Amino acid sequence: MDATTLSANVEARERATAELRSLVDEFAGKEMDADARSKETNLLAAITDFDGRIKRGIEALKANESIDSLLSGVELGGKRDKGEDVAAELRSMTFGQGKDFAPEFRDLKTSSPGAGNVIPRTLHGKLLAEAVERSTVMRGGANILTTSSGEPMDFTVVTGRASASIVNEGAEIGESNPTTVQRSMGAFKYAYASILSHEFVADEKLDLVGFLVRDAGPALGHGMGAHFLTGTGTGQPRGILTAASAATATYAEGAKDATVSDALIDLFYELPSSYRGQAAYVVADSTAAVMRKLKDGNGQYLWKSSVIEGAPDTFNGRPVLTDVAVPADKVLFADLSKYTVRLAGPLRVERSVDAKFTTDQIVYRFIQRADGLLVDERSAKVLTVTPGV
């Protein structure tokens, strides 16, 4: 999608939104008739469709910019490192040879050509950006920690807050410590293999890098992202939904507007005030569809859509993030910055022409070790929807 088409979709969405707003204002404080409800449903569906088109358009433009940036080159010893050299780096790997793409950024501009290699770090950054975009927890603000290796790391996880009390003059001051538990974070191996024809690798010079970035990044992001949400902590990361404490607020499946909206607002206030300002709702698409239709007592939608790049839709003033890994009966409200993602060691990329020798294909293998942990369990609450009658 080009910029002109994207702009046309934005304008069409604005027209549909204005028409929906007029319809809501017309029936403010009173029940909609059948025709109005049908029109409302159609307008909501149209806005959702436009939102999808706009999001895909923005992602397409961002992807093009990302690849252009990757291939534009950087200064290294006074000469430009062209995109052809990036692709050649990947093509020239011999059987059994691997490349380590370090996560940290390093300024390798130097008067000594060959004193460093900027390609791995550039490629790692682009791959990680793609992975982060596909992981709701990382995209939502999780703390990303990089370590050189994957030895177990012990974390003190806070589960309760310390408190002070009034003490009389000369009286003993009582002790109060936060409630904590010890949890360990390790490194689980996430791997993905991209199989390409020999012709593609040989002929599509610049597109090889772009394809691998867009192919491996999302694959790693989806794999890690699902576990950062719902991982059990046994043989996989402990996800934030697993670690979050159960909320008192709830509603039954199929409940009416006011019951659902009241429960979601109650969930908001169950989270301590120090976390609410940065918290977000994380839900399944089906739950988001229910939330999108909820209204206040004046008939105004509690959901506010946004088409600003990087700005999520909001409900009751807080961002709403959706993820296919979230069960339909769960609503998470959490400060995602309290979740720590550990990327252990470098991203390994290896090339083999032997694995698919009989089909004349080349395999690029991507490996990243990672783990995740909610280090402050007070920062997350999860509402469970009860089965309908």
mmCIF file of C-alpha atoms in Angstrom:
data_model
loop_
_atom_site.group_PDB
_atom_site.id
_atom_site.type_symbol
_atom_site.label_atom_id
_atom_site.label_comp_id
_atom_site.label_asym_id
_atom_site.label_seq_id
_atom_site.Cartn_x
_atom_site.Cartn_y
_atom_site.Cartn_z
ATOM 1 C CA MET A 1 0.000 0.000 0.000
ATOM 2 C CA ASP A 2 1.374 3.420 -0.963
ATOM 3 C CA ALA A 3 0.963 6.686 0.946
ATOM 4 C CA THR A 4 -1.902 7.875 -1.300
ATOM 5 C CA THR A 5 -3.979 4.757 -0.676
ATOM 6 C CA LEU A 6 -3.230 4.942 3.051
ATOM 7 C CA SER A 7 -4.425 8.554 3.149
ATOM 8 C CA ALA A 8 -7.642 7.617 1.328
ATOM 9 C CA ASN A 9 -8.354 4.899 3.902
ATOM 10 C CA VAL A 10 -7.757 7.339 6.766
ATOM 11 C CA GLU A 11 -10.209 9.820 5.242
ATOM 12 C CA ALA A 12 -12.820 7.109 4.683
ATOM 13 C CA ARG A 13 -12.454 5.981 8.282
ATOM 14 C CA GLU A 14 -12.930 9.539 9.522
ATOM 15 C CA ARG A 15 -16.164 9.823 7.530
ATOM 16 C CA ALA A 16 -17.467 6.556 8.980
ATOM 17 C CA THR A 17 -16.492 7.666 12.493
ATOM 18 C CA ALA A 18 -18.292 10.980 12.060
ATOM 19 C CA GLU A 19 -21.426 9.177 10.851
ATOM 20 C CA LEU A 20 -21.278 6.798 13.830
ATOM 21 C CA ARG A 21 -20.858 9.737 16.217
ATOM 22 C CA SER A 22 -23.916 11.439 14.749
ATOM 23 C CA LEU A 23 -25.932 8.238 15.135
ATOM 24 C CA VAL A 24 -24.894 7.862 18.786
ATOM 25 C CA ASP A 25 -25.738 11.514 19.497
ATOM 26 C CA GLU A 26 -29.147 11.080 17.881
ATOM 27 C CA PHE A 27 -30.046 8.228 20.239
ATOM 28 C CA ALA A 28 -28.223 9.520 23.337
ATOM 29 C CA GLY A 29 -30.077 8.405 26.457
ATOM 30 C CA LYS A 30 -32.594 6.250 24.604
ATOM 31 C CA GLU A 31 -32.764 2.783 23.087
ATOM 32 C CA MET A 32 -31.832 2.417 19.421
ATOM 33 C CA ASP A 33 -34.410 0.929 17.072
ATOM 34 C CA ALA A 34 -33.605 -2.072 14.876
ATOM 35 C CA ASP A 35 -32.559 0.024 11.861
ATOM 36 C CA ALA A 36 -30.249 2.172 13.978
ATOM 37 C CA ARG A 37 -28.632 -0.885 15.599
ATOM 38 C CA SER A 38 -28.079 -2.416 12.181
ATOM 39 C CA LYS A 39 -26.511 0.812 10.955
ATOM 40 C CA GLU A 40 -24.353 0.991 14.081
ATOM 41 C CA THR A 41 -23.116 -2.584 13.538
ATOM 42 C CA ASN A 42 -22.303 -1.878 9.892
ATOM 43 C CA LEU A 43 -20.427 1.317 10.754
ATOM 44 C CA LEU A 44 -18.421 -0.439 13.482
ATOM 45 C CA ALA A 45 -17.535 -3.198 11.027
ATOM 46 C CA ALA A 46 -16.487 -0.620 8.435
ATOM 47 C CA ILE A 47 -14.308 1.242 10.949
ATOM 48 C CA THR A 48 -12.696 -2.032 12.016
ATOM 49 C CA ASP A 49 -11.996 -2.855 8.369
ATOM 50 C CA PHE A 50 -10.465 0.576 7.782
ATOM 51 C CA ASP A 51 -8.376 0.202 10.952
ATOM 52 C CA GLY A 52 -6.986 -3.064 9.587
ATOM 53 C CA ARG A 53 -6.190 -1.505 6.228
ATOM 54 C CA ILE A 54 -4.542 1.516 7.850
ATOM 55 C CA LYS A 55 -2.481 -0.673 10.174
ATOM 56 C CA ARG A 56 -1.325 -2.868 7.283
ATOM 57 C CA GLY A 57 -0.501 0.217 5.250
ATOM 58 C CA ILE A 58 1.554 1.741 8.045
ATOM 59 C CA GLU A 59 3.367 -1.578 8.584
ATOM 60 C CA ALA A 60 4.116 -1.813 4.855
ATOM 61 C CA LEU A 61 5.548 1.700 4.777
ATOM 62 C CA LYS A 62 7.539 1.048 7.974
ATOM 63 C CA ALA A 63 8.890 -2.208 6.535
ATOM 64 C CA ASN A 64 10.082 -0.433 3.411
ATOM 65 C CA GLU A 65 11.724 2.274 5.511
ATOM 66 C CA SER A 66 13.290 -0.407 7.731
ATOM 67 C CA ILE A 67 14.846 -2.240 4.820
ATOM 68 C CA ASP A 68 15.936 0.975 3.110
ATOM 69 C CA SER A 69 17.632 2.004 6.362
ATOM 70 C CA LEU A 70 19.270 -1.408 6.712
ATOM 71 C CA LEU A 71 20.672 -1.282 3.202
ATOM 72 C CA SER A 72 21.628 2.384 3.173
ATOM 73 C CA GLY A 73 25.009 1.633 4.722
ATOM 74 C CA VAL A 74 27.061 3.121 7.545
ATOM 75 C CA GLU A 75 30.455 4.743 7.743
ATOM 76 C CA LEU A 76 33.267 2.339 8.425
ATOM 77 C CA GLY A 77 36.814 3.626 8.024
ATOM 78 C CA GLY A 78 35.727 6.404 5.666
ATOM 79 C CA LYS A 79 33.903 4.167 3.134
ATOM 80 C CA ARG A 80 30.243 3.310 2.662
ATOM 81 C CA ASP A 81 29.073 -0.201 3.538
ATOM 82 C CA LYS A 82 26.552 -0.881 0.759
ATOM 83 C CA GLY A 83 23.503 -3.137 0.885
ATOM 84 C CA GLU A 84 25.187 -5.533 -1.530
ATOM 85 C CA ASP A 85 27.816 -6.198 1.141
ATOM 86 C CA VAL A 86 25.122 -7.021 3.701
ATOM 87 C CA ALA A 87 23.619 -9.624 1.386
ATOM 88 C CA ALA A 88 27.077 -10.892 0.437
ATOM 89 C CA GLU A 89 27.826 -11.410 4.143
ATOM 90 C CA LEU A 90 24.900 -13.823 4.354
ATOM 91 C CA ARG A 91 25.626 -15.513 1.024
ATOM 92 C CA SER A 92 29.286 -16.110 1.725
ATOM 93 C CA MET A 93 28.784 -18.189 4.871
ATOM 94 C CA THR A 94 30.215 -21.647 4.256
ATOM 95 C CA PHE A 95 28.714 -24.917 5.454
ATOM 96 C CA GLY A 96 28.907 -25.123 9.234
ATOM 97 C CA GLN A 97 29.883 -21.471 9.563
ATOM 98 C CA GLY A 98 27.791 -19.228 11.811
ATOM 99 C CA LYS A 99 27.505 -15.540 12.552
ATOM 100 C CA ASP A 100 26.839 -14.060 15.974
ATOM 101 C CA PHE A 101 24.703 -10.920 15.843
ATOM 102 C CA ALA A 102 25.376 -9.127 19.123
ATOM 103 C CA PRO A 103 22.466 -7.302 20.765
ATOM 104 C CA GLU A 104 24.378 -4.279 22.001
ATOM 105 C CA PHE A 105 24.927 -1.239 19.761
ATOM 106 C CA ARG A 106 28.543 -0.260 19.175
ATOM 107 C CA ASP A 107 29.930 2.691 17.250
ATOM 108 C CA LEU A 108 32.397 1.081 14.865
ATOM 109 C CA LYS A 109 33.417 4.157 12.923
ATOM 110 C CA THR A 110 37.204 3.959 12.977
ATOM 111 C CA SER A 111 40.269 4.894 10.971
ATOM 112 C CA SER A 112 41.240 1.225 10.768
ATOM 113 C CA PRO A 113 39.162 -0.607 8.132
ATOM 114 C CA GLY A 114 38.236 -4.076 9.288
ATOM 115 C CA ALA A 115 38.564 -3.180 12.977
ATOM 116 C CA GLY A 116 34.992 -4.281 13.501
ATOM 117 C CA ASN A 117 31.867 -5.549 11.754
ATOM 118 C CA VAL A 118 28.817 -3.321 11.820
ATOM 119 C CA ILE A 119 26.619 -5.625 9.732
ATOM 120 C CA PRO A 120 25.749 -8.125 12.495
ATOM 121 C CA ARG A 121 24.666 -5.409 14.909
ATOM 122 C CA THR A 122 22.607 -3.630 12.281
ATOM 123 C CA LEU A 123 20.889 -6.856 11.239
ATOM 124 C CA HIS A 124 20.297 -7.866 14.855
ATOM 125 C CA GLY A 125 18.631 -4.530 15.548
ATOM 126 C CA LYS A 126 16.252 -4.940 12.624
ATOM 127 C CA LEU A 127 15.450 -8.546 13.506
ATOM 128 C CA LEU A 128 14.829 -7.603 17.127
ATOM 129 C CA ALA A 129 12.593 -4.710 16.065
ATOM 130 C CA GLU A 130 10.487 -7.123 14.026
ATOM 131 C CA ALA A 131 10.344 -9.582 16.950
ATOM 132 C CA VAL A 132 9.331 -6.860 19.406
ATOM 133 C CA GLU A 133 6.546 -5.726 17.076
ATOM 134 C CA ARG A 134 5.068 -9.252 17.115
ATOM 135 C CA SER A 135 5.269 -9.656 20.914
ATOM 136 C CA THR A 136 2.551 -7.751 22.768
ATOM 137 C CA VAL A 137 4.499 -7.824 26.039
ATOM 138 C CA MET A 138 7.697 -6.450 24.492
ATOM 139 C CA ARG A 139 5.825 -3.934 22.334
ATOM 140 C CA GLY A 140 3.833 -2.835 25.370
ATOM 141 C CA GLY A 141 6.916 -1.677 27.261
ATOM 142 C CA ALA A 142 8.569 -4.720 28.870
ATOM 143 C CA ASN A 143 12.069 -4.189 30.220
ATOM 144 C CA ILE A 144 14.504 -5.928 27.829
ATOM 145 C CA LEU A 145 17.697 -7.170 29.454
ATOM 146 C CA THR A 146 20.602 -8.505 27.384
ATOM 147 C CA THR A 147 23.263 -10.784 28.838
ATOM 148 C CA SER A 148 26.338 -12.299 27.226
ATOM 149 C CA SER A 149 25.418 -15.835 28.280
ATOM 150 C CA GLY A 150 22.504 -17.829 29.642
ATOM 151 C CA GLU A 151 23.434 -18.855 33.189
ATOM 152 C CA PRO A 152 20.497 -18.786 35.642
ATOM 153 C CA MET A 153 19.848 -15.393 37.229
ATOM 154 C CA ASP A 154 18.029 -15.064 40.552
ATOM 155 C CA PHE A 155 15.470 -12.272 40.921
ATOM 156 C CA THR A 156 13.710 -11.029 44.030
ATOM 157 C CA VAL A 157 10.073 -10.795 42.968
ATOM 158 C CA VAL A 158 7.946 -8.355 44.965
ATOM 159 C CA THR A 159 4.494 -9.679 45.915
ATOM 160 C CA GLY A 160 3.532 -7.223 48.683
ATOM 161 C CA ARG A 161 4.445 -3.741 49.823
ATOM 162 C CA ALA A 162 6.057 -2.672 53.112
ATOM 163 C CA SER A 163 4.210 -0.103 55.234
ATOM 164 C CA ALA A 164 5.005 2.451 57.960
ATOM 165 C CA SER A 165 2.981 3.061 61.113
ATOM 166 C CA ILE A 166 2.721 5.653 63.877
ATOM 167 C CA VAL A 167 5.171 5.048 66.706
ATOM 168 C CA ASN A 168 4.926 6.701 70.113
ATOM 169 C CA GLU A 169 7.867 8.607 71.523
ATOM 170 C CA GLY A 170 10.482 6.213 72.865
ATOM 171 C CA ALA A 171 8.607 3.169 71.582
ATOM 172 C CA GLU A 172 10.171 0.381 69.595
ATOM 173 C CA ILE A 173 9.943 0.892 65.826
ATOM 174 C CA GLY A 174 8.474 -2.178 64.220
ATOM 175 C CA GLU A 175 9.934 -3.750 61.115
ATOM 176 C CA SER A 176 8.040 -3.916 57.867
ATOM 177 C CA ASN A 177 9.477 -5.506 54.771
ATOM 178 C CA PRO A 178 7.983 -6.052 51.346
ATOM 179 C CA THR A 179 6.737 -9.575 50.729
ATOM 180 C CA THR A 180 9.070 -11.239 48.242
ATOM 181 C CA VAL A 181 9.845 -14.590 46.651
ATOM 182 C CA GLN A 182 12.957 -15.754 44.835
ATOM 183 C CA ARG A 183 12.563 -16.755 41.199
ATOM 184 C CA SER A 184 15.194 -17.726 38.668
ATOM 185 C CA MET A 185 15.431 -16.660 35.041
ATOM 186 C CA GLY A 186 17.270 -18.881 32.586
ATOM 187 C CA ALA A 187 17.476 -19.031 28.800
ATOM 188 C CA PHE A 188 15.185 -21.080 26.560
ATOM 189 C CA LYS A 189 16.302 -21.677 22.985
ATOM 190 C CA TYR A 190 13.994 -20.241 20.323
ATOM 191 C CA ALA A 191 14.930 -21.313 16.827
ATOM 192 C CA TYR A 192 13.626 -20.881 13.311
ATOM 193 C CA ALA A 193 14.832 -22.105 9.924
ATOM 194 C CA SER A 194 14.102 -20.223 6.703
ATOM 195 C CA ILE A 195 14.365 -22.389 3.573
ATOM 196 C CA LEU A 196 15.088 -20.557 0.327
ATOM 197 C CA SER A 197 15.730 -21.720 -3.198
ATOM 198 C CA HIS A 198 19.253 -21.407 -4.534
ATOM 199 C CA GLU A 199 17.905 -19.178 -7.291
ATOM 200 C CA PHE A 200 16.360 -16.747 -4.788
ATOM 201 C CA VAL A 201 19.586 -16.430 -2.817
ATOM 202 C CA ALA A 202 21.682 -16.040 -5.955
ATOM 203 C CA ASP A 203 19.424 -13.701 -7.938
ATOM 204 C CA GLU A 204 17.538 -11.499 -5.447
ATOM 205 C CA LYS A 205 20.577 -9.640 -4.173
ATOM 206 C CA LEU A 206 19.120 -6.869 -2.033
ATOM 207 C CA ASP A 207 15.834 -8.629 -1.278
ATOM 208 C CA LEU A 208 17.616 -11.481 0.502
ATOM 209 C CA VAL A 209 18.321 -9.363 3.571
ATOM 210 C CA GLY A 210 14.869 -7.814 3.573
ATOM 211 C CA PHE A 211 13.205 -11.202 3.264
ATOM 212 C CA LEU A 212 15.192 -12.726 6.112
ATOM 213 C CA VAL A 213 14.486 -9.748 8.395
ATOM 214 C CA ARG A 214 10.737 -9.916 7.746
ATOM 215 C CA ASP A 215 10.666 -13.723 7.886
ATOM 216 C CA ALA A 216 12.772 -14.589 10.929
ATOM 217 C CA GLY A 217 11.895 -11.565 13.065
ATOM 218 C CA PRO A 218 8.149 -12.258 13.234
ATOM 219 C CA ALA A 219 8.756 -15.993 13.701
ATOM 220 C CA LEU A 220 10.954 -15.410 16.754
ATOM 221 C CA GLY A 221 8.620 -12.715 18.048
ATOM 222 C CA HIS A 222 5.509 -14.875 17.847
ATOM 223 C CA GLY A 223 7.251 -17.807 19.517
ATOM 224 C CA MET A 224 8.639 -15.807 22.425
ATOM 225 C CA GLY A 225 5.641 -13.483 22.671
ATOM 226 C CA ALA A 226 3.122 -16.242 23.313
ATOM 227 C CA HIS A 227 5.181 -17.543 26.241
ATOM 228 C CA PHE A 228 5.737 -14.060 27.677
ATOM 229 C CA LEU A 229 1.938 -13.908 27.994
ATOM 230 C CA THR A 230 0.815 -17.414 28.923
ATOM 231 C CA GLY A 231 3.979 -19.448 29.579
ATOM 232 C CA THR A 232 3.724 -21.853 32.502
ATOM 233 C CA GLY A 233 7.237 -21.329 33.851
ATOM 234 C CA THR A 234 8.003 -25.041 33.427
ATOM 235 C CA GLY A 235 10.123 -25.694 30.335
ATOM 236 C CA GLN A 236 9.209 -22.213 29.085
ATOM 237 C CA PRO A 237 9.134 -18.625 30.398
ATOM 238 C CA ARG A 238 6.668 -17.711 33.148
ATOM 239 C CA GLY A 239 4.140 -15.503 31.383
ATOM 240 C CA ILE A 240 2.556 -12.405 32.832
ATOM 241 C CA LEU A 241 -0.937 -13.953 32.745
ATOM 242 C CA THR A 242 0.374 -16.879 34.774
ATOM 243 C CA ALA A 243 2.072 -14.627 37.319
ATOM 244 C CA ALA A 244 -0.715 -12.019 37.634
ATOM 245 C CA SER A 245 -2.955 -12.207 40.688
ATOM 246 C CA ALA A 246 -6.641 -12.989 40.202
ATOM 247 C CA ALA A 247 -8.989 -10.014 40.228
ATOM 248 C CA THR A 248 -12.182 -9.943 42.273
ATOM 249 C CA ALA A 249 -13.988 -8.216 39.420
ATOM 250 C CA THR A 250 -15.715 -10.507 36.930
ATOM 251 C CA TYR A 251 -18.671 -10.792 34.611
ATOM 252 C CA ALA A 252 -20.520 -13.667 33.004
ATOM 253 C CA GLU A 253 -20.170 -14.584 29.360
ATOM 254 C CA GLY A 254 -22.949 -12.877 27.400
ATOM 255 C CA ALA A 255 -23.505 -10.188 30.071
ATOM 256 C CA LYS A 256 -25.042 -6.857 29.015
ATOM 257 C CA ASP A 257 -23.187 -3.578 28.422
ATOM 258 C CA ALA A 258 -23.327 -2.022 31.904
ATOM 259 C CA THR A 259 -22.312 -5.231 33.678
ATOM 260 C CA VAL A 260 -19.249 -5.690 31.474
ATOM 261 C CA SER A 261 -18.133 -2.056 31.566
ATOM 262 C CA ASP A 262 -18.589 -1.883 35.348
ATOM 263 C CA ALA A 263 -16.462 -5.013 35.814
ATOM 264 C CA LEU A 264 -13.693 -3.616 33.605
ATOM 265 C CA ILE A 265 -13.701 -0.338 35.530
ATOM 266 C CA ASP A 266 -13.591 -2.307 38.809
ATOM 267 C CA LEU A 267 -10.584 -4.177 37.404
ATOM 268 C CA PHE A 268 -8.915 -0.812 36.756
ATOM 269 C CA TYR A 269 -9.268 0.171 40.410
ATOM 270 C CA GLU A 270 -8.106 -3.213 41.743
ATOM 271 C CA LEU A 271 -4.628 -2.407 40.439
ATOM 272 C CA PRO A 272 -2.709 -0.180 42.897
ATOM 273 C CA SER A 273 -2.745 3.474 41.835
ATOM 274 C CA SER A 274 1.037 3.576 41.385
ATOM 275 C CA TYR A 275 0.709 1.182 38.417
ATOM 276 C CA ARG A 276 -2.501 2.422 36.751
ATOM 277 C CA GLY A 277 -0.860 5.351 34.984
ATOM 278 C CA GLN A 278 1.228 3.019 32.800
ATOM 279 C CA ALA A 279 -1.079 0.002 32.714
ATOM 280 C CA ALA A 280 -2.801 -1.415 29.641
ATOM 281 C CA TYR A 281 -5.590 -3.877 28.962
ATOM 282 C CA VAL A 282 -4.371 -6.988 27.107
ATOM 283 C CA VAL A 283 -7.180 -9.082 25.617
ATOM 284 C CA ALA A 284 -8.198 -11.471 22.865
ATOM 285 C CA ASP A 285 -9.695 -10.048 19.666
ATOM 286 C CA SER A 286 -13.159 -11.335 20.621
ATOM 287 C CA THR A 287 -12.973 -9.511 23.963
ATOM 288 C CA ALA A 288 -11.819 -6.332 22.227
ATOM 289 C CA ALA A 289 -14.894 -6.541 19.987
ATOM 290 C CA VAL A 290 -17.116 -6.633 23.096
ATOM 291 C CA MET A 291 -15.231 -3.738 24.723
ATOM 292 C CA ARG A 292 -15.466 -1.666 21.561
ATOM 293 C CA LYS A 293 -19.279 -1.606 21.750
ATOM 294 C CA LEU A 294 -19.558 -0.604 25.412
ATOM 295 C CA LYS A 295 -21.088 2.824 26.194
ATOM 296 C CA ASP A 296 -21.439 5.073 29.196
ATOM 297 C CA GLY A 297 -24.735 6.356 30.651
ATOM 298 C CA ASN A 298 -24.912 9.051 27.962
ATOM 299 C CA GLY A 299 -24.564 6.584 25.116
ATOM 300 C CA GLN A 300 -20.928 7.535 24.390
ATOM 301 C CA TYR A 301 -18.459 4.802 23.558
ATOM 302 C CA LEU A 302 -15.871 4.018 26.245
ATOM 303 C CA TRP A 303 -13.549 2.826 23.481
ATOM 304 C CA LYS A 304 -11.545 5.495 21.660
ATOM 305 C CA SER A 305 -9.908 4.514 18.388
ATOM 306 C CA SER A 306 -6.585 5.913 17.263
ATOM 307 C CA VAL A 307 -4.977 5.945 13.835
ATOM 308 C CA ILE A 308 -1.856 7.779 15.016
ATOM 309 C CA GLU A 309 1.189 5.646 14.302
ATOM 310 C CA GLY A 310 2.368 3.971 17.487
ATOM 311 C CA ALA A 311 -0.671 5.023 19.524
ATOM 312 C CA PRO A 312 -3.022 2.163 20.539
ATOM 313 C CA ASP A 313 -6.785 2.363 20.936
ATOM 314 C CA THR A 314 -7.929 3.107 24.483
ATOM 315 C CA PHE A 315 -10.712 1.968 26.819
ATOM 316 C CA ASN A 316 -11.593 4.066 29.854
ATOM 317 C CA GLY A 317 -8.497 6.108 29.045
ATOM 318 C CA ARG A 318 -6.019 3.200 29.068
ATOM 319 C CA PRO A 319 -4.411 1.470 26.044
ATOM 320 C CA VAL A 320 -5.906 -1.779 24.737
ATOM 321 C CA LEU A 321 -3.544 -4.366 23.228
ATOM 322 C CA THR A 322 -4.767 -7.548 21.560
ATOM 323 C CA ASP A 323 -2.999 -10.867 21.168
ATOM 324 C CA VAL A 324 -4.141 -14.226 19.821
ATOM 325 C CA ALA A 325 -2.368 -15.952 22.743
ATOM 326 C CA VAL A 326 -4.726 -14.416 25.336
ATOM 327 C CA PRO A 327 -7.643 -16.752 26.190
ATOM 328 C CA ALA A 328 -11.094 -15.359 25.395
ATOM 329 C CA ASP A 329 -12.118 -15.608 29.067
ATOM 330 C CA LYS A 330 -9.205 -13.486 30.389
ATOM 331 C CA VAL A 331 -8.736 -9.729 30.656
ATOM 332 C CA LEU A 332 -5.268 -8.654 31.790
ATOM 333 C CA PHE A 333 -4.716 -5.173 33.191
ATOM 334 C CA ALA A 334 -1.049 -4.619 33.909
ATOM 335 C CA ASP A 335 1.951 -2.328 33.838
ATOM 336 C CA LEU A 336 3.973 -4.267 31.265
ATOM 337 C CA SER A 337 7.189 -2.416 32.153
ATOM 338 C CA LYS A 338 7.355 -4.590 35.288
ATOM 339 C CA TYR A 339 7.896 -7.660 33.097
ATOM 340 C CA THR A 340 11.556 -8.361 32.277
ATOM 341 C CA VAL A 341 12.556 -10.100 29.047
ATOM 342 C CA ARG A 342 16.040 -11.581 29.018
ATOM 343 C CA LEU A 343 17.844 -12.068 25.712
ATOM 344 C CA ALA A 344 20.761 -14.367 26.530
ATOM 345 C CA GLY A 345 23.774 -14.345 24.267
ATOM 346 C CA PRO A 346 23.923 -13.247 20.647
ATOM 347 C CA LEU A 347 21.456 -14.028 17.910
ATOM 348 C CA ARG A 348 23.015 -16.904 15.966
ATOM 349 C CA VAL A 349 22.536 -17.136 12.221
ATOM 350 C CA GLU A 350 23.866 -20.198 10.398
ATOM 351 C CA ARG A 351 23.671 -21.263 6.750
ATOM 352 C CA SER A 352 23.553 -24.760 5.294
ATOM 353 C CA VAL A 353 23.548 -25.911 1.665
ATOM 354 C CA ASP A 354 23.703 -29.548 2.738
ATOM 355 C CA ALA A 355 20.427 -30.036 4.643
ATOM 356 C CA LYS A 356 18.306 -29.557 1.501
ATOM 357 C CA PHE A 357 20.917 -30.691 -1.014
ATOM 358 C CA THR A 358 18.566 -32.841 -3.132
ATOM 359 C CA THR A 359 16.094 -29.988 -3.613
ATOM 360 C CA ASP A 360 18.782 -27.363 -4.272
ATOM 361 C CA GLN A 361 17.647 -25.219 -1.354
ATOM 362 C CA ILE A 362 19.576 -23.197 1.210
ATOM 363 C CA VAL A 363 18.662 -23.124 4.908
ATOM 364 C CA TYR A 364 19.245 -20.105 7.143
ATOM 365 C CA ARG A 365 18.876 -20.984 10.815
ATOM 366 C CA PHE A 366 18.161 -18.330 13.458
ATOM 367 C CA ILE A 367 18.632 -19.054 17.186
ATOM 368 C CA GLN A 368 17.974 -16.723 20.119
ATOM 369 C CA ARG A 369 17.960 -17.750 23.783
ATOM 370 C CA ALA A 370 15.439 -15.894 25.932
ATOM 371 C CA ASP A 371 13.373 -15.955 29.113
ATOM 372 C CA GLY A 372 10.865 -13.687 30.837
ATOM 373 C CA LEU A 373 9.650 -12.932 34.364
ATOM 374 C CA LEU A 374 7.190 -10.577 36.076
ATOM 375 C CA VAL A 375 9.447 -9.023 38.718
ATOM 376 C CA ASP A 376 6.673 -7.105 40.526
ATOM 377 C CA GLU A 377 3.532 -9.200 40.835
ATOM 378 C CA ARG A 378 1.548 -6.283 42.291
ATOM 379 C CA SER A 379 1.616 -4.673 38.852
ATOM 380 C CA ALA A 380 -0.778 -7.104 37.141
ATOM 381 C CA LYS A 381 -4.362 -8.250 37.656
ATOM 382 C CA VAL A 382 -6.309 -10.710 35.561
ATOM 383 C CA LEU A 383 -10.091 -10.869 35.319
ATOM 384 C CA THR A 384 -11.657 -14.229 34.483
ATOM 385 C CA VAL A 385 -14.979 -14.254 32.654
ATOM 386 C CA THR A 386 -17.367 -16.811 34.169
ATOM 387 C CA PRO A 387 -19.263 -19.233 31.889
ATOM 388 C CA GLY A 388 -22.718 -18.073 30.817
ATOM 389 C CA VAL A 389 -25.854 -19.757 32.092
#
